[in-house]
Amino acid sequence: MAHALAYAHKEGFAHLDFKPGNVFYDTESKHTKVIDFGIARPLKREEREKTRYDLKNLGALTEAYASYEMLLGLEPDQRDDIYGLACVTYGLLSGKHPFNRKNANSAKSEKLSPKPIKGLNRQQNKALLRALAFDRDDRTPTVDDFLDDLFPEKNPWRFLVMLLAIVAGFATWYHFYTPPAKSPIITPPLVKPCEQSTVNILKKAEEYMREERYIYPPGENALEKSQQVLVLCPNNEQAKKILGQLADFYEEQAQYKLNKGQIGACRDNIDNGLRAVPDQSDLLALKARCQ
């Protein structure tokens, strides 16, 4: 996802709405994609002057991942994406938003500071803090610099350290996904095996819906948790209900993007909705209109 942003910057564009919901993992190609460039803007001054705009009036910003300057309506800069990238990276490694989902303006006013992530060394935590700086001039200037700070070449164990941090971030997923060991002595209770094995997974799915972790991060989102429940217990009504809610949500998003003429974003939202309910008739009809 970092390389996708770097490519956009080199092509002269800032994404300006980088957040978990706009990162899509393609299970078939095994590639991570950055989607929804609906409010992306050119970085070159002469191009910006051709189309005046006010990001605050677009109604499309996700404030928890928007930089301080974006909330002020300042001119776009690639460092705005660096802030969003750092928020997502911090969440991926820790399972939490660096400022408890407070926007940069509130976090700055309250003088909040992200807690160091266990498993990262001092330099790597410092790299995240630099990328999360509220003031643009103090923030990491480029994606490449962010990656270099996070994965210093002089450290031969850099990838192992990061891998361990990611493993720690997904420890909860492993705990709930792995069924408890069976005892050869104790007689199992007289309940359906699928009901017994999906209780905790379903609770996580419901929790992720409340937290708006619909399809991201991988393995720790409402979509995948609900699908896990249905693998174990195909007739679970609550899991089906959650998937239906996800399909309805992405249908609304797709319709909104279509009305604005953002065909690519419309298709992306349709694809997300069909991941939840592949045969949802409204989504399939909308897909035909987005061709």
mmCIF file of N, CA and C in Angstrom, residues 78-206:
data_model
loop_
_atom_site.group_PDB
_atom_site.id
_atom_site.type_symbol
_atom_site.label_atom_id
_atom_site.label_comp_id
_atom_site.label_asym_id
_atom_site.label_seq_id
_atom_site.Cartn_x
_atom_site.Cartn_y
_atom_site.Cartn_z
ATOM 1 N N GLN A 78 1.888 15.859 -0.581
ATOM 2 C CA GLN A 78 2.051 14.418 -0.405
ATOM 3 C C GLN A 78 2.219 14.035 1.056
ATOM 4 N N ARG A 79 2.631 14.987 1.876
ATOM 5 C CA ARG A 79 2.768 14.703 3.306
ATOM 6 C C ARG A 79 1.410 14.510 3.992
ATOM 7 N N ASP A 80 0.336 14.952 3.334
ATOM 8 C CA ASP A 80 -1.000 14.648 3.855
ATOM 9 C C ASP A 80 -1.242 13.143 3.805
ATOM 10 N N ASP A 81 -0.804 12.518 2.708
ATOM 11 C CA ASP A 81 -0.933 11.061 2.584
ATOM 12 C C ASP A 81 -0.016 10.329 3.553
ATOM 13 N N ILE A 82 1.139 10.932 3.853
ATOM 14 C CA ILE A 82 2.067 10.310 4.808
ATOM 15 C C ILE A 82 1.384 10.158 6.163
ATOM 16 N N TYR A 83 0.630 11.183 6.565
ATOM 17 C CA TYR A 83 -0.083 11.117 7.848
ATOM 18 C C TYR A 83 -1.086 9.966 7.841
ATOM 19 N N GLY A 84 -1.872 9.866 6.781
ATOM 20 C CA GLY A 84 -2.841 8.776 6.687
ATOM 21 C C GLY A 84 -2.178 7.417 6.663
ATOM 22 N N LEU A 85 -1.077 7.311 5.911
ATOM 23 C CA LEU A 85 -0.336 6.050 5.833
ATOM 24 C C LEU A 85 0.193 5.650 7.204
ATOM 25 N N ALA A 86 0.699 6.618 7.957
ATOM 26 C CA ALA A 86 1.229 6.326 9.290
ATOM 27 C C ALA A 86 0.112 5.882 10.235
ATOM 28 N N CYS A 87 -1.067 6.497 10.118
ATOM 29 C CA CYS A 87 -2.206 6.085 10.950
ATOM 30 C C CYS A 87 -2.595 4.637 10.663
ATOM 31 N N VAL A 88 -2.651 4.293 9.372
ATOM 32 C CA VAL A 88 -3.024 2.932 8.988
ATOM 33 C C VAL A 88 -1.948 1.939 9.422
ATOM 34 N N THR A 89 -0.677 2.308 9.237
ATOM 35 C CA THR A 89 0.425 1.427 9.632
ATOM 36 C C THR A 89 0.406 1.186 11.135
ATOM 37 N N TYR A 90 0.193 2.253 11.894
ATOM 38 C CA TYR A 90 0.121 2.120 13.355
ATOM 39 C C TYR A 90 -1.023 1.185 13.741
ATOM 40 N N GLY A 91 -2.161 1.346 13.089
ATOM 41 C CA GLY A 91 -3.301 0.486 13.383
ATOM 42 C C GLY A 91 -3.053 -0.963 13.028
ATOM 43 N N LEU A 92 -2.361 -1.178 11.907
ATOM 44 C CA LEU A 92 -2.058 -2.539 11.481
ATOM 45 C C LEU A 92 -1.146 -3.242 12.477
ATOM 46 N N LEU A 93 -0.200 -2.497 13.034
ATOM 47 C CA LEU A 93 0.785 -3.094 13.934
ATOM 48 C C LEU A 93 0.299 -3.181 15.382
ATOM 49 N N SER A 94 -0.615 -2.306 15.759
ATOM 50 C CA SER A 94 -1.056 -2.277 17.164
ATOM 51 C C SER A 94 -2.511 -2.684 17.351
ATOM 52 N N GLY A 95 -3.293 -2.627 16.271
ATOM 53 C CA GLY A 95 -4.721 -2.908 16.382
ATOM 54 C C GLY A 95 -5.537 -1.711 16.834
ATOM 55 N N LYS A 96 -4.885 -0.538 16.962
ATOM 56 C CA LYS A 96 -5.582 0.658 17.434
ATOM 57 C C LYS A 96 -5.188 1.869 16.595
ATOM 58 N N HIS A 97 -6.079 2.850 16.540
ATOM 59 C CA HIS A 97 -5.759 4.131 15.915
ATOM 60 C C HIS A 97 -4.799 4.875 16.840
ATOM 61 N N PRO A 98 -3.795 5.573 16.300
ATOM 62 C CA PRO A 98 -2.796 6.228 17.168
ATOM 63 C C PRO A 98 -3.375 7.263 18.120
ATOM 64 N N PHE A 99 -4.501 7.880 17.749
ATOM 65 C CA PHE A 99 -5.098 8.911 18.601
ATOM 66 C C PHE A 99 -6.545 8.568 18.967
ATOM 67 N N ASN A 100 -6.826 7.265 19.074
ATOM 68 C CA ASN A 100 -8.169 6.803 19.450
ATOM 69 C C ASN A 100 -9.251 7.375 18.533
ATOM 70 N N ARG A 101 -8.931 7.477 17.243
ATOM 71 C CA ARG A 101 -9.830 7.951 16.189
ATOM 72 C C ARG A 101 -10.194 9.423 16.321
ATOM 73 N N LYS A 102 -9.475 10.161 17.144
ATOM 74 C CA LYS A 102 -9.683 11.608 17.192
ATOM 75 C C LYS A 102 -8.976 12.242 16.003
ATOM 76 N N ASN A 103 -9.564 13.312 15.456
ATOM 77 C CA ASN A 103 -8.925 13.945 14.306
ATOM 78 C C ASN A 103 -7.683 14.711 14.742
ATOM 79 N N ALA A 104 -6.867 15.072 13.768
ATOM 80 C CA ALA A 104 -5.571 15.686 14.063
ATOM 81 C C ALA A 104 -5.722 16.995 14.823
ATOM 82 N N ASN A 105 -6.766 17.750 14.520
ATOM 83 C CA ASN A 105 -6.987 19.021 15.197
ATOM 84 C C ASN A 105 -7.226 18.808 16.690
ATOM 85 N N SER A 106 -8.109 17.860 17.016
ATOM 86 C CA SER A 106 -8.406 17.566 18.425
ATOM 87 C C SER A 106 -7.199 16.965 19.127
ATOM 88 N N ALA A 107 -6.523 16.037 18.431
ATOM 89 C CA ALA A 107 -5.359 15.381 19.029
ATOM 90 C C ALA A 107 -4.254 16.386 19.319
ATOM 91 N N LYS A 108 -4.080 17.339 18.405
ATOM 92 C CA LYS A 108 -3.055 18.368 18.617
ATOM 93 C C LYS A 108 -3.426 19.270 19.783
ATOM 94 N N SER A 109 -4.689 19.663 19.852
ATOM 95 C CA SER A 109 -5.144 20.537 20.940
ATOM 96 C C SER A 109 -4.981 19.864 22.298
ATOM 97 N N GLU A 110 -5.223 18.551 22.331
ATOM 98 C CA GLU A 110 -5.111 17.803 23.581
ATOM 99 C C GLU A 110 -3.695 17.304 23.836
ATOM 100 N N LYS A 111 -2.792 17.617 22.902
ATOM 101 C CA LYS A 111 -1.380 17.224 23.015
ATOM 102 C C LYS A 111 -1.227 15.714 23.195
ATOM 103 N N LEU A 112 -1.986 14.972 22.391
ATOM 104 C CA LEU A 112 -1.912 13.513 22.446
ATOM 105 C C LEU A 112 -0.659 13.018 21.746
ATOM 106 N N SER A 113 -0.156 11.901 22.208
ATOM 107 C CA SER A 113 1.017 11.277 21.594
ATOM 108 C C SER A 113 0.804 9.769 21.553
ATOM 109 N N PRO A 114 1.054 9.134 20.398
ATOM 110 C CA PRO A 114 0.838 7.683 20.290
ATOM 111 C C PRO A 114 1.750 6.900 21.230
ATOM 112 N N LYS A 115 1.219 5.830 21.778
ATOM 113 C CA LYS A 115 2.027 4.973 22.632
ATOM 114 C C LYS A 115 2.979 4.138 21.779
ATOM 115 N N PRO A 116 4.212 3.914 22.245
ATOM 116 C CA PRO A 116 5.141 3.060 21.492
ATOM 117 C C PRO A 116 4.548 1.667 21.304
ATOM 118 N N ILE A 117 4.827 1.069 20.166
ATOM 119 C CA ILE A 117 4.314 -0.262 19.855
ATOM 120 C C ILE A 117 5.314 -1.313 20.315
ATOM 121 N N LYS A 118 4.850 -2.236 21.124
ATOM 122 C CA LYS A 118 5.713 -3.317 21.583
ATOM 123 C C LYS A 118 6.112 -4.178 20.388
ATOM 124 N N GLY A 119 7.374 -4.542 20.342
ATOM 125 C CA GLY A 119 7.866 -5.338 19.223
ATOM 126 C C GLY A 119 8.652 -4.512 18.226
ATOM 127 N N LEU A 120 8.449 -3.185 18.251
ATOM 128 C CA LEU A 120 9.247 -2.297 17.416
ATOM 129 C C LEU A 120 10.372 -1.713 18.259
ATOM 130 N N ASN A 121 11.499 -1.482 17.616
ATOM 131 C CA ASN A 121 12.592 -0.872 18.363
ATOM 132 C C ASN A 121 12.384 0.639 18.454
ATOM 133 N N ARG A 122 13.275 1.291 19.151
ATOM 134 C CA ARG A 122 13.117 2.728 19.396
ATOM 135 C C ARG A 122 13.106 3.524 18.093
ATOM 136 N N GLN A 123 13.976 3.138 17.171
ATOM 137 C CA GLN A 123 14.064 3.865 15.907
ATOM 138 C C GLN A 123 12.790 3.710 15.077
ATOM 139 N N GLN A 124 12.208 2.515 15.095
ATOM 140 C CA GLN A 124 10.989 2.288 14.317
ATOM 141 C C GLN A 124 9.797 3.033 14.918
ATOM 142 N N ASN A 125 9.713 3.052 16.246
ATOM 143 C CA ASN A 125 8.652 3.836 16.881
ATOM 144 C C ASN A 125 8.838 5.327 16.607
ATOM 145 N N LYS A 126 10.093 5.746 16.564
ATOM 146 C CA LYS A 126 10.388 7.145 16.256
ATOM 147 C C LYS A 126 9.987 7.474 14.825
ATOM 148 N N ALA A 127 10.165 6.498 13.924
ATOM 149 C CA ALA A 127 9.772 6.692 12.522
ATOM 150 C C ALA A 127 8.265 6.913 12.410
ATOM 151 N N LEU A 128 7.496 6.162 13.182
ATOM 152 C CA LEU A 128 6.041 6.340 13.174
ATOM 153 C C LEU A 128 5.645 7.705 13.739
ATOM 154 N N LEU A 129 6.308 8.118 14.818
ATOM 155 C CA LEU A 129 6.002 9.414 15.418
ATOM 156 C C LEU A 129 6.280 10.552 14.444
ATOM 157 N N ARG A 130 7.374 10.434 13.713
ATOM 158 C CA ARG A 130 7.723 11.474 12.744
ATOM 159 C C ARG A 130 6.672 11.564 11.638
ATOM 160 N N ALA A 131 6.218 10.419 11.173
ATOM 161 C CA ALA A 131 5.209 10.405 10.110
ATOM 162 C C ALA A 131 3.849 10.877 10.617
ATOM 163 N N LEU A 132 3.630 10.795 11.928
ATOM 164 C CA LEU A 132 2.364 11.217 12.529
ATOM 165 C C LEU A 132 2.412 12.649 13.058
ATOM 166 N N ALA A 133 3.479 13.370 12.755
ATOM 167 C CA ALA A 133 3.616 14.748 13.237
ATOM 168 C C ALA A 133 2.429 15.589 12.770
ATOM 169 N N PHE A 134 1.892 16.400 13.656
ATOM 170 C CA PHE A 134 0.739 17.230 13.296
ATOM 171 C C PHE A 134 1.116 18.318 12.295
ATOM 172 N N ASP A 135 2.306 18.897 12.460
ATOM 173 C CA ASP A 135 2.746 19.960 11.562
ATOM 174 C C ASP A 135 3.455 19.377 10.350
ATOM 175 N N ARG A 136 3.054 19.819 9.190
ATOM 176 C CA ARG A 136 3.566 19.290 7.927
ATOM 177 C C ARG A 136 5.086 19.387 7.834
ATOM 178 N N ASP A 137 5.651 20.494 8.309
ATOM 179 C CA ASP A 137 7.102 20.687 8.201
ATOM 180 C C ASP A 137 7.881 19.688 9.049
ATOM 181 N N ASP A 138 7.241 19.141 10.076
ATOM 182 C CA ASP A 138 7.905 18.163 10.943
ATOM 183 C C ASP A 138 7.669 16.730 10.483
ATOM 184 N N ARG A 139 6.805 16.566 9.502
ATOM 185 C CA ARG A 139 6.390 15.231 9.074
ATOM 186 C C ARG A 139 7.349 14.647 8.039
ATOM 187 N N THR A 140 7.456 13.332 8.016
ATOM 188 C CA THR A 140 8.267 12.635 7.021
ATOM 189 C C THR A 140 7.863 13.113 5.627
ATOM 190 N N PRO A 141 8.831 13.535 4.794
ATOM 191 C CA PRO A 141 8.475 14.173 3.516
ATOM 192 C C PRO A 141 7.955 13.247 2.434
ATOM 193 N N THR A 142 8.463 12.016 2.360
ATOM 194 C CA THR A 142 8.060 11.116 1.272
ATOM 195 C C THR A 142 7.786 9.710 1.796
ATOM 196 N N VAL A 143 7.086 8.932 0.987
ATOM 197 C CA VAL A 143 6.818 7.537 1.341
ATOM 198 C C VAL A 143 8.118 6.756 1.435
ATOM 199 N N ASP A 144 9.026 7.003 0.505
ATOM 200 C CA ASP A 144 10.312 6.296 0.523
ATOM 201 C C ASP A 144 11.074 6.580 1.810
ATOM 202 N N ASP A 145 11.034 7.829 2.259
ATOM 203 C CA ASP A 145 11.697 8.172 3.522
ATOM 204 C C ASP A 145 11.041 7.444 4.693
ATOM 205 N N PHE A 146 9.726 7.344 4.656
ATOM 206 C CA PHE A 146 9.003 6.633 5.717
ATOM 207 C C PHE A 146 9.424 5.166 5.768
ATOM 208 N N LEU A 147 9.509 4.531 4.600
ATOM 209 C CA LEU A 147 9.919 3.124 4.550
ATOM 210 C C LEU A 147 11.368 2.962 4.986
ATOM 211 N N ASP A 148 12.214 3.900 4.583
ATOM 212 C CA ASP A 148 13.624 3.826 4.983
ATOM 213 C C ASP A 148 13.769 3.973 6.496
ATOM 214 N N ASP A 149 12.957 4.859 7.086
ATOM 215 C CA ASP A 149 13.007 5.042 8.540
ATOM 216 C C ASP A 149 12.486 3.801 9.267
ATOM 217 N N LEU A 150 11.466 3.190 8.691
ATOM 218 C CA LEU A 150 10.840 2.037 9.333
ATOM 219 C C LEU A 150 11.659 0.766 9.132
ATOM 220 N N PHE A 151 12.341 0.686 7.989
ATOM 221 C CA PHE A 151 13.171 -0.484 7.669
ATOM 222 C C PHE A 151 14.599 -0.032 7.372
ATOM 223 N N PRO A 152 15.350 0.422 8.363
ATOM 224 C CA PRO A 152 16.708 0.918 8.119
ATOM 225 C C PRO A 152 17.604 -0.157 7.522
ATOM 226 N N GLU A 153 18.327 0.209 6.478
ATOM 227 C CA GLU A 153 19.174 -0.753 5.771
ATOM 228 C C GLU A 153 20.262 -1.331 6.664
ATOM 229 N N LYS A 154 20.704 -0.551 7.631
ATOM 230 C CA LYS A 154 21.805 -1.018 8.461
ATOM 231 C C LYS A 154 21.384 -2.091 9.454
ATOM 232 N N ASN A 155 20.078 -2.305 9.577
ATOM 233 C CA ASN A 155 19.586 -3.312 10.523
ATOM 234 C C ASN A 155 19.221 -4.583 9.773
ATOM 235 N N PRO A 156 20.039 -5.636 9.834
ATOM 236 C CA PRO A 156 19.768 -6.857 9.083
ATOM 237 C C PRO A 156 18.542 -7.606 9.585
ATOM 238 N N TRP A 157 18.054 -7.254 10.780
ATOM 239 C CA TRP A 157 16.904 -7.962 11.349
ATOM 240 C C TRP A 157 15.618 -7.155 11.202
ATOM 241 N N ARG A 158 15.638 -6.114 10.359
ATOM 242 C CA ARG A 158 14.512 -5.194 10.307
ATOM 243 C C ARG A 158 13.213 -5.883 9.915
ATOM 244 N N PHE A 159 13.281 -6.801 8.939
ATOM 245 C CA PHE A 159 12.058 -7.453 8.485
ATOM 246 C C PHE A 159 11.543 -8.441 9.527
ATOM 247 N N LEU A 160 12.458 -9.100 10.244
ATOM 248 C CA LEU A 160 12.044 -10.028 11.285
ATOM 249 C C LEU A 160 11.349 -9.283 12.412
ATOM 250 N N VAL A 161 11.898 -8.128 12.790
ATOM 251 C CA VAL A 161 11.298 -7.334 13.857
ATOM 252 C C VAL A 161 9.886 -6.900 13.473
ATOM 253 N N MET A 162 9.719 -6.439 12.238
ATOM 254 C CA MET A 162 8.404 -6.007 11.800
ATOM 255 C C MET A 162 7.439 -7.181 11.714
ATOM 256 N N LEU A 163 7.939 -8.323 11.263
ATOM 257 C CA LEU A 163 7.095 -9.510 11.183
ATOM 258 C C LEU A 163 6.583 -9.893 12.560
ATOM 259 N N LEU A 164 7.462 -9.828 13.561
ATOM 260 C CA LEU A 164 7.051 -10.163 14.921
ATOM 261 C C LEU A 164 5.990 -9.190 15.425
ATOM 262 N N ALA A 165 6.128 -7.911 15.051
ATOM 263 C CA ALA A 165 5.138 -6.922 15.466
ATOM 264 C C ALA A 165 3.786 -7.202 14.831
ATOM 265 N N ILE A 166 3.804 -7.573 13.555
ATOM 266 C CA ILE A 166 2.553 -7.886 12.865
ATOM 267 C C ILE A 166 1.914 -9.125 13.471
ATOM 268 N N VAL A 167 2.753 -10.123 13.781
ATOM 269 C CA VAL A 167 2.235 -11.334 14.412
ATOM 270 C C VAL A 167 1.569 -10.989 15.739
ATOM 271 N N ALA A 168 2.199 -10.085 16.494
ATOM 272 C CA ALA A 168 1.610 -9.674 17.770
ATOM 273 C C ALA A 168 0.280 -8.967 17.554
ATOM 274 N N GLY A 169 0.205 -8.161 16.482
ATOM 275 C CA GLY A 169 -1.029 -7.445 16.196
ATOM 276 C C GLY A 169 -2.175 -8.353 15.836
ATOM 277 N N PHE A 170 -1.847 -9.532 15.286
ATOM 278 C CA PHE A 170 -2.883 -10.473 14.878
ATOM 279 C C PHE A 170 -3.019 -11.642 15.846
ATOM 280 N N ALA A 171 -2.424 -11.519 17.030
ATOM 281 C CA ALA A 171 -2.494 -12.604 18.008
ATOM 282 C C ALA A 171 -3.935 -12.878 18.437
ATOM 283 N N THR A 172 -4.713 -11.802 18.546
ATOM 284 C CA THR A 172 -6.114 -11.981 18.935
ATOM 285 C C THR A 172 -6.877 -12.789 17.898
ATOM 286 N N TRP A 173 -6.615 -12.494 16.630
ATOM 287 C CA TRP A 173 -7.274 -13.251 15.555
ATOM 288 C C TRP A 173 -6.950 -14.732 15.671
ATOM 289 N N TYR A 174 -5.684 -15.040 15.922
ATOM 290 C CA TYR A 174 -5.285 -16.443 16.008
ATOM 291 C C TYR A 174 -5.976 -17.118 17.184
ATOM 292 N N HIS A 175 -6.096 -16.359 18.270
ATOM 293 C CA HIS A 175 -6.710 -16.922 19.476
ATOM 294 C C HIS A 175 -8.158 -17.344 19.209
ATOM 295 N N PHE A 176 -8.888 -16.483 18.503
ATOM 296 C CA PHE A 176 -10.296 -16.776 18.258
ATOM 297 C C PHE A 176 -10.494 -17.755 17.118
ATOM 298 N N TYR A 177 -9.577 -17.765 16.161
ATOM 299 C CA TYR A 177 -9.755 -18.621 14.988
ATOM 300 C C TYR A 177 -9.409 -20.067 15.296
ATOM 301 N N THR A 178 -8.432 -20.285 16.201
ATOM 302 C CA THR A 178 -7.992 -21.643 16.504
ATOM 303 C C THR A 178 -8.936 -22.291 17.501
ATOM 304 N N PRO A 179 -9.563 -23.399 17.147
ATOM 305 C CA PRO A 179 -10.503 -24.044 18.071
ATOM 306 C C PRO A 179 -9.779 -24.632 19.268
ATOM 307 N N PRO A 180 -10.439 -24.689 20.423
ATOM 308 C CA PRO A 180 -9.802 -25.236 21.612
ATOM 309 C C PRO A 180 -9.500 -26.721 21.446
ATOM 310 N N ALA A 181 -8.415 -27.144 22.086
ATOM 311 C CA ALA A 181 -8.021 -28.552 22.000
ATOM 312 C C ALA A 181 -9.065 -29.432 22.680
ATOM 313 N N LYS A 182 -9.355 -30.550 22.054
ATOM 314 C CA LYS A 182 -10.347 -31.466 22.610
ATOM 315 C C LYS A 182 -9.724 -32.357 23.680
ATOM 316 N N SER A 183 -10.477 -32.607 24.712
ATOM 317 C CA SER A 183 -10.006 -33.481 25.778
ATOM 318 C C SER A 183 -10.573 -34.879 25.570
ATOM 319 N N PRO A 184 -9.741 -35.922 25.667
ATOM 320 C CA PRO A 184 -10.238 -37.288 25.482
ATOM 321 C C PRO A 184 -10.996 -37.806 26.702
ATOM 322 N N ILE A 185 -10.992 -37.000 27.781
ATOM 323 C CA ILE A 185 -11.595 -37.461 29.029
ATOM 324 C C ILE A 185 -12.956 -36.824 29.261
ATOM 325 N N ILE A 186 -13.028 -35.495 29.081
ATOM 326 C CA ILE A 186 -14.260 -34.776 29.391
ATOM 327 C C ILE A 186 -15.268 -34.952 28.265
ATOM 328 N N THR A 187 -16.487 -35.286 28.622
ATOM 329 C CA THR A 187 -17.553 -35.436 27.637
ATOM 330 C C THR A 187 -18.016 -34.063 27.174
ATOM 331 N N PRO A 188 -18.061 -33.796 25.868
ATOM 332 C CA PRO A 188 -18.457 -32.474 25.369
ATOM 333 C C PRO A 188 -19.913 -32.184 25.699
ATOM 334 N N PRO A 189 -20.264 -30.904 25.914
ATOM 335 C CA PRO A 189 -21.648 -30.542 26.236
ATOM 336 C C PRO A 189 -22.562 -30.819 25.060
ATOM 337 N N LEU A 190 -23.858 -30.990 25.362
ATOM 338 C CA LEU A 190 -24.833 -31.326 24.337
ATOM 339 C C LEU A 190 -25.328 -30.070 23.629
ATOM 340 N N VAL A 191 -24.432 -29.439 22.870
ATOM 341 C CA VAL A 191 -24.798 -28.296 22.039
ATOM 342 C C VAL A 191 -24.223 -28.529 20.662
ATOM 343 N N LYS A 192 -24.783 -27.850 19.677
ATOM 344 C CA LYS A 192 -24.275 -28.003 18.327
ATOM 345 C C LYS A 192 -22.833 -27.513 18.249
ATOM 346 N N PRO A 193 -21.923 -28.305 17.659
ATOM 347 C CA PRO A 193 -20.518 -27.908 17.570
ATOM 348 C C PRO A 193 -20.334 -26.548 16.911
ATOM 349 N N CYS A 194 -21.118 -26.265 15.864
ATOM 350 C CA CYS A 194 -20.926 -24.994 15.165
ATOM 351 C C CYS A 194 -21.286 -23.813 16.063
ATOM 352 N N GLU A 195 -22.328 -23.955 16.879
ATOM 353 C CA GLU A 195 -22.725 -22.873 17.769
ATOM 354 C C GLU A 195 -21.657 -22.616 18.824
ATOM 355 N N GLN A 196 -21.067 -23.677 19.311
ATOM 356 C CA GLN A 196 -20.058 -23.546 20.359
ATOM 357 C C GLN A 196 -18.785 -22.898 19.827
ATOM 358 N N SER A 197 -18.417 -23.222 18.600
ATOM 359 C CA SER A 197 -17.136 -22.764 18.065
ATOM 360 C C SER A 197 -17.188 -21.371 17.457
ATOM 361 N N THR A 198 -18.389 -20.830 17.275
ATOM 362 C CA THR A 198 -18.486 -19.534 16.597
ATOM 363 C C THR A 198 -18.870 -18.381 17.510
ATOM 364 N N VAL A 199 -19.097 -18.639 18.775
ATOM 365 C CA VAL A 199 -19.546 -17.583 19.687
ATOM 366 C C VAL A 199 -18.573 -16.412 19.706
ATOM 367 N N ASN A 200 -17.300 -16.695 19.946
ATOM 368 C CA ASN A 200 -16.308 -15.628 20.050
ATOM 369 C C ASN A 200 -16.057 -14.949 18.711
ATOM 370 N N ILE A 201 -16.061 -15.736 17.637
ATOM 371 C CA ILE A 201 -15.829 -15.156 16.311
ATOM 372 C C ILE A 201 -16.959 -14.187 15.965
ATOM 373 N N LEU A 202 -18.185 -14.572 16.270
ATOM 374 C CA LEU A 202 -19.334 -13.718 15.978
ATOM 375 C C LEU A 202 -19.285 -12.435 16.806
ATOM 376 N N LYS A 203 -18.844 -12.547 18.046
ATOM 377 C CA LYS A 203 -18.700 -11.351 18.884
ATOM 378 C C LYS A 203 -17.710 -10.377 18.266
ATOM 379 N N LYS A 204 -16.612 -10.908 17.712
ATOM 380 C CA LYS A 204 -15.623 -10.049 17.066
ATOM 381 C C LYS A 204 -16.219 -9.384 15.827
ATOM 382 N N ALA A 205 -17.006 -10.143 15.061
ATOM 383 C CA ALA A 205 -17.636 -9.576 13.862
ATOM 384 C C ALA A 205 -18.542 -8.402 14.235
ATOM 385 N N GLU A 206 -19.324 -8.566 15.294
ATOM 386 C CA GLU A 206 -20.225 -7.502 15.743
ATOM 387 C C GLU A 206 -19.428 -6.303 16.261
#
